[in-house]
mmCIF file with all atom_site columns, C-alpha atoms in Angstrom:
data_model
loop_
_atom_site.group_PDB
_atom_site.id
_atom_site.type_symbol
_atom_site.label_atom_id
_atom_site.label_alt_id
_atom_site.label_comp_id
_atom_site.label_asym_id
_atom_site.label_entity_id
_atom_site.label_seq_id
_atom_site.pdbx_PDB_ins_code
_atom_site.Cartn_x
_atom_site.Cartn_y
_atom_site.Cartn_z
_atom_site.occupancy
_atom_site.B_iso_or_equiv
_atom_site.pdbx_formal_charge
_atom_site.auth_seq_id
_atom_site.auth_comp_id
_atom_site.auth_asym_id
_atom_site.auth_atom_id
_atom_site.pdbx_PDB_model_num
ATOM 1  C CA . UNK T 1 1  ? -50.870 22.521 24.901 1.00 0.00 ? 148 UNK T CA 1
ATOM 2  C CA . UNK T 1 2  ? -47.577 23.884 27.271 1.00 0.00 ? 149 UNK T CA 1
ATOM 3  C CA . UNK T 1 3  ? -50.209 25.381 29.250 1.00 0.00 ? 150 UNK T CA 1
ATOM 4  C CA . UNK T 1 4  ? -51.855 21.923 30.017 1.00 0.00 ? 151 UNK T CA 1
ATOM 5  C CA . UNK T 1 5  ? -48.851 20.414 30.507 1.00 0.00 ? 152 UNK T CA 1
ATOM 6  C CA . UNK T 1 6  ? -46.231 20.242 33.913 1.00 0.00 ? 153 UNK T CA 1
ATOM 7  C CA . UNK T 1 7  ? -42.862 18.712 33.446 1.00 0.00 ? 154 UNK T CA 1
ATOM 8  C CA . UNK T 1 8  ? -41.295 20.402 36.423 1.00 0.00 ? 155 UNK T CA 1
ATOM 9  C CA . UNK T 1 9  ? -39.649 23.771 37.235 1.00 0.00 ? 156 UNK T CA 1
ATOM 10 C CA . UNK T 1 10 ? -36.339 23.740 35.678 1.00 0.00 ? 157 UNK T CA 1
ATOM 11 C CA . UNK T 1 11 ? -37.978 22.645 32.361 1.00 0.00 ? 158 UNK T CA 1
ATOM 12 C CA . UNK T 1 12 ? -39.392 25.925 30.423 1.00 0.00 ? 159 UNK T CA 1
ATOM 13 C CA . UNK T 1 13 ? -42.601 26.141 28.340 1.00 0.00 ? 160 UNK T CA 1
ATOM 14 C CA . UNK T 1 14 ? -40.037 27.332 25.040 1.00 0.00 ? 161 UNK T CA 1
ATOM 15 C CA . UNK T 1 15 ? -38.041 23.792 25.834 1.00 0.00 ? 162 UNK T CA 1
ATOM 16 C CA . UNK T 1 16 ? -41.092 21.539 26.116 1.00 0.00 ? 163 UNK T CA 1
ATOM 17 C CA . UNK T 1 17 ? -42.647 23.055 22.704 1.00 0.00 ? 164 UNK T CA 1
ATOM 18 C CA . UNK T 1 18 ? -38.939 22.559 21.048 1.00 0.00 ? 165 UNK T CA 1
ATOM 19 C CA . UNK T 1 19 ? -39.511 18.914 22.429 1.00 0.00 ? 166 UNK T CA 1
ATOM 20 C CA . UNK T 1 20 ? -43.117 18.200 21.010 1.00 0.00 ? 167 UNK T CA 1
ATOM 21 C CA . UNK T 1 21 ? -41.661 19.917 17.900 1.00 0.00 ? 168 UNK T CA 1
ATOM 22 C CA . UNK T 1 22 ? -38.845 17.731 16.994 1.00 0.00 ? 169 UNK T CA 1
ATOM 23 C CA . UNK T 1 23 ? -40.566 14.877 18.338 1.00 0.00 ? 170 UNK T CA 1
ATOM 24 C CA . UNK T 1 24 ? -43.418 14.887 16.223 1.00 0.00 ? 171 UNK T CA 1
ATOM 25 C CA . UNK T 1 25 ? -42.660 16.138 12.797 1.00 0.00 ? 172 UNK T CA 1
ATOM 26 C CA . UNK T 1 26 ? -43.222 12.805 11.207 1.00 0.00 ? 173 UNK T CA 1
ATOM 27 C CA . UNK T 1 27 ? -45.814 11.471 13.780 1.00 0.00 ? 174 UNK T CA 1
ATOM 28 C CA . UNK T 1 28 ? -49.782 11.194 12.355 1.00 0.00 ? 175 UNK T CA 1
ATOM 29 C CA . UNK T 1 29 ? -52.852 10.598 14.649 1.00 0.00 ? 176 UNK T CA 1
ATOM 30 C CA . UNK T 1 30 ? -52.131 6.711  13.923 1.00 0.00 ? 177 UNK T CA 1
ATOM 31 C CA . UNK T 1 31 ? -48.144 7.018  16.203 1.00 0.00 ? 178 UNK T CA 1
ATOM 32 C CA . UNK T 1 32 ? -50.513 8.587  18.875 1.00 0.00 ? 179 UNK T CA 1
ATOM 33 C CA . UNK T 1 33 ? -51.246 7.175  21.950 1.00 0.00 ? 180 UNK T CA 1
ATOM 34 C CA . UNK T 1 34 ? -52.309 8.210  25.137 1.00 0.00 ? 181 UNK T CA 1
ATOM 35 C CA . UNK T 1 35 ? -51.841 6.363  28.761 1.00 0.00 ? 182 UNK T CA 1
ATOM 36 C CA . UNK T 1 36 ? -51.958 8.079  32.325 1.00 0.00 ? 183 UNK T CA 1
ATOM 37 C CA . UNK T 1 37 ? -49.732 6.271  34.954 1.00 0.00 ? 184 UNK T CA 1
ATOM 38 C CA . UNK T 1 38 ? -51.524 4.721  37.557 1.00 0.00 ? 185 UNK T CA 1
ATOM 39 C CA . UNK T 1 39 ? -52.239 6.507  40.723 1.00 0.00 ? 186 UNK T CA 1
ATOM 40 C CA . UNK T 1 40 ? -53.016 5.220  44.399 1.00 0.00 ? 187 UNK T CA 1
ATOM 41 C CA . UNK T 1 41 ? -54.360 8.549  45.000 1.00 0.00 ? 188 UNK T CA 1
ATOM 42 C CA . UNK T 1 42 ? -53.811 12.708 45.266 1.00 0.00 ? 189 UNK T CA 1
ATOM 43 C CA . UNK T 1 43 ? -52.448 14.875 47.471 1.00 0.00 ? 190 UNK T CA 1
ATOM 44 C CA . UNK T 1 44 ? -49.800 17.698 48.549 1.00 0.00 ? 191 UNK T CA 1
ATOM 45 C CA . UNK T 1 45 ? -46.351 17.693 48.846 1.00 0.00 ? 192 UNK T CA 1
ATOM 46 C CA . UNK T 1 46 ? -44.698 21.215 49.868 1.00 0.00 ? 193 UNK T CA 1
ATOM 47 C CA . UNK T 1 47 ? -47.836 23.509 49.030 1.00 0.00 ? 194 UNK T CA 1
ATOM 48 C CA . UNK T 1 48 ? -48.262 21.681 45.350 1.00 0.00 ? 195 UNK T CA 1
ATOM 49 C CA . UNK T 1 49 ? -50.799 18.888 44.580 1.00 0.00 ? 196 UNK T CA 1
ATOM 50 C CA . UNK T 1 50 ? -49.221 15.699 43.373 1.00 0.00 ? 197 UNK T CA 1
ATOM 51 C CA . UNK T 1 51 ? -50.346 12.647 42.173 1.00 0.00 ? 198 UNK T CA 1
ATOM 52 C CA . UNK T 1 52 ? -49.132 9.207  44.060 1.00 0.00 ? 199 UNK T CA 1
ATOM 53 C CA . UNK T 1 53 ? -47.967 6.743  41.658 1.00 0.00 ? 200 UNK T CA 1
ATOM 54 C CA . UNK T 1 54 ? -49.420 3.039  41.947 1.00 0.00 ? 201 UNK T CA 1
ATOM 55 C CA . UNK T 1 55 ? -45.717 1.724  41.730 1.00 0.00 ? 202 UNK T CA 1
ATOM 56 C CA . UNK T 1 56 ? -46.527 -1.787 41.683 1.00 0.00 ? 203 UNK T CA 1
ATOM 57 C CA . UNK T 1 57 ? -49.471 -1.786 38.349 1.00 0.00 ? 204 UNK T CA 1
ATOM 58 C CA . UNK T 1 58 ? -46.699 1.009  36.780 1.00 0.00 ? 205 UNK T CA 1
ATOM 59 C CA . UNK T 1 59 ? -44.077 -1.384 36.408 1.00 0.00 ? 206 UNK T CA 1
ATOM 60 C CA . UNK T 1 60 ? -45.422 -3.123 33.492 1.00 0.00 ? 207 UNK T CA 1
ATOM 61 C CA . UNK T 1 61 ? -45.715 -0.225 31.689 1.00 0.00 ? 208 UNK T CA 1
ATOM 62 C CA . UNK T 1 62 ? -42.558 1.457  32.826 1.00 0.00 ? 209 UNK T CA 1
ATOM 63 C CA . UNK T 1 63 ? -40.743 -1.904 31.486 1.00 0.00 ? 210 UNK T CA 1
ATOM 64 C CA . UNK T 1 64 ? -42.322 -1.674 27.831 1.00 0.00 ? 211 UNK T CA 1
ATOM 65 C CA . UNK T 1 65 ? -41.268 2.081  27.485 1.00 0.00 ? 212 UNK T CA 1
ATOM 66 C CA . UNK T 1 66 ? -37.850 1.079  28.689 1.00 0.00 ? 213 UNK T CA 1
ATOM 67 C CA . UNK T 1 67 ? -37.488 -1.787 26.476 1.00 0.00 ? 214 UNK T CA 1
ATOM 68 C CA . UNK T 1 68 ? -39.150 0.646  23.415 1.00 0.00 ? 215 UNK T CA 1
ATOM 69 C CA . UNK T 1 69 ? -42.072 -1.566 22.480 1.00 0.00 ? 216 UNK T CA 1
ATOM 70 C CA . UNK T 1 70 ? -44.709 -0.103 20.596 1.00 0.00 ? 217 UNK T CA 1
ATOM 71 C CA . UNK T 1 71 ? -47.725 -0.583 22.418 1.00 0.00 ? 218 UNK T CA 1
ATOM 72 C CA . UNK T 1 72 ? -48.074 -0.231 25.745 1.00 0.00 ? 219 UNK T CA 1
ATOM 73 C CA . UNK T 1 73 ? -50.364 -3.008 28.377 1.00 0.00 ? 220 UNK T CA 1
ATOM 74 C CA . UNK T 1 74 ? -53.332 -0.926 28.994 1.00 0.00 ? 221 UNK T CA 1
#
């Protein structure tokens, strides 16, 4: 999974597998769930491809993950 996964440079592989390890000891397939922030589109940014965020349709979501409610607006 570390391979499929970017956080950003200063964040190693052997820290983000220590994170998805403590994280999910207790967690079954039921705790799972999977959303992709909204994008307005691609593109590159200093050599690297990025995505855009859609700020205005992620602020709904952004609020229930700051507020820690269990089930995100789709």
């Amino acid at each position: 999974m570390t391979g499929s996964v970017s956080v950003d440079e200063a964040m190693s592989d052997a820290e983000l597998r220590r994170l998805l390890w403590r994280g999910t000891r207790e967690l079954g397939p039921a705790g799972i769930a999977y959303r992709a922030a909204p994008l307005k589109g691609t593109g590159t940014v200093a050599g690297r491809s990025v995505g855009h965020l859609d700020l205005p349709r992620l602020a709904v979501p952004a609020r229930a993950l700051r507020e820690d409610r269990a089930r995100l607006p789709r």
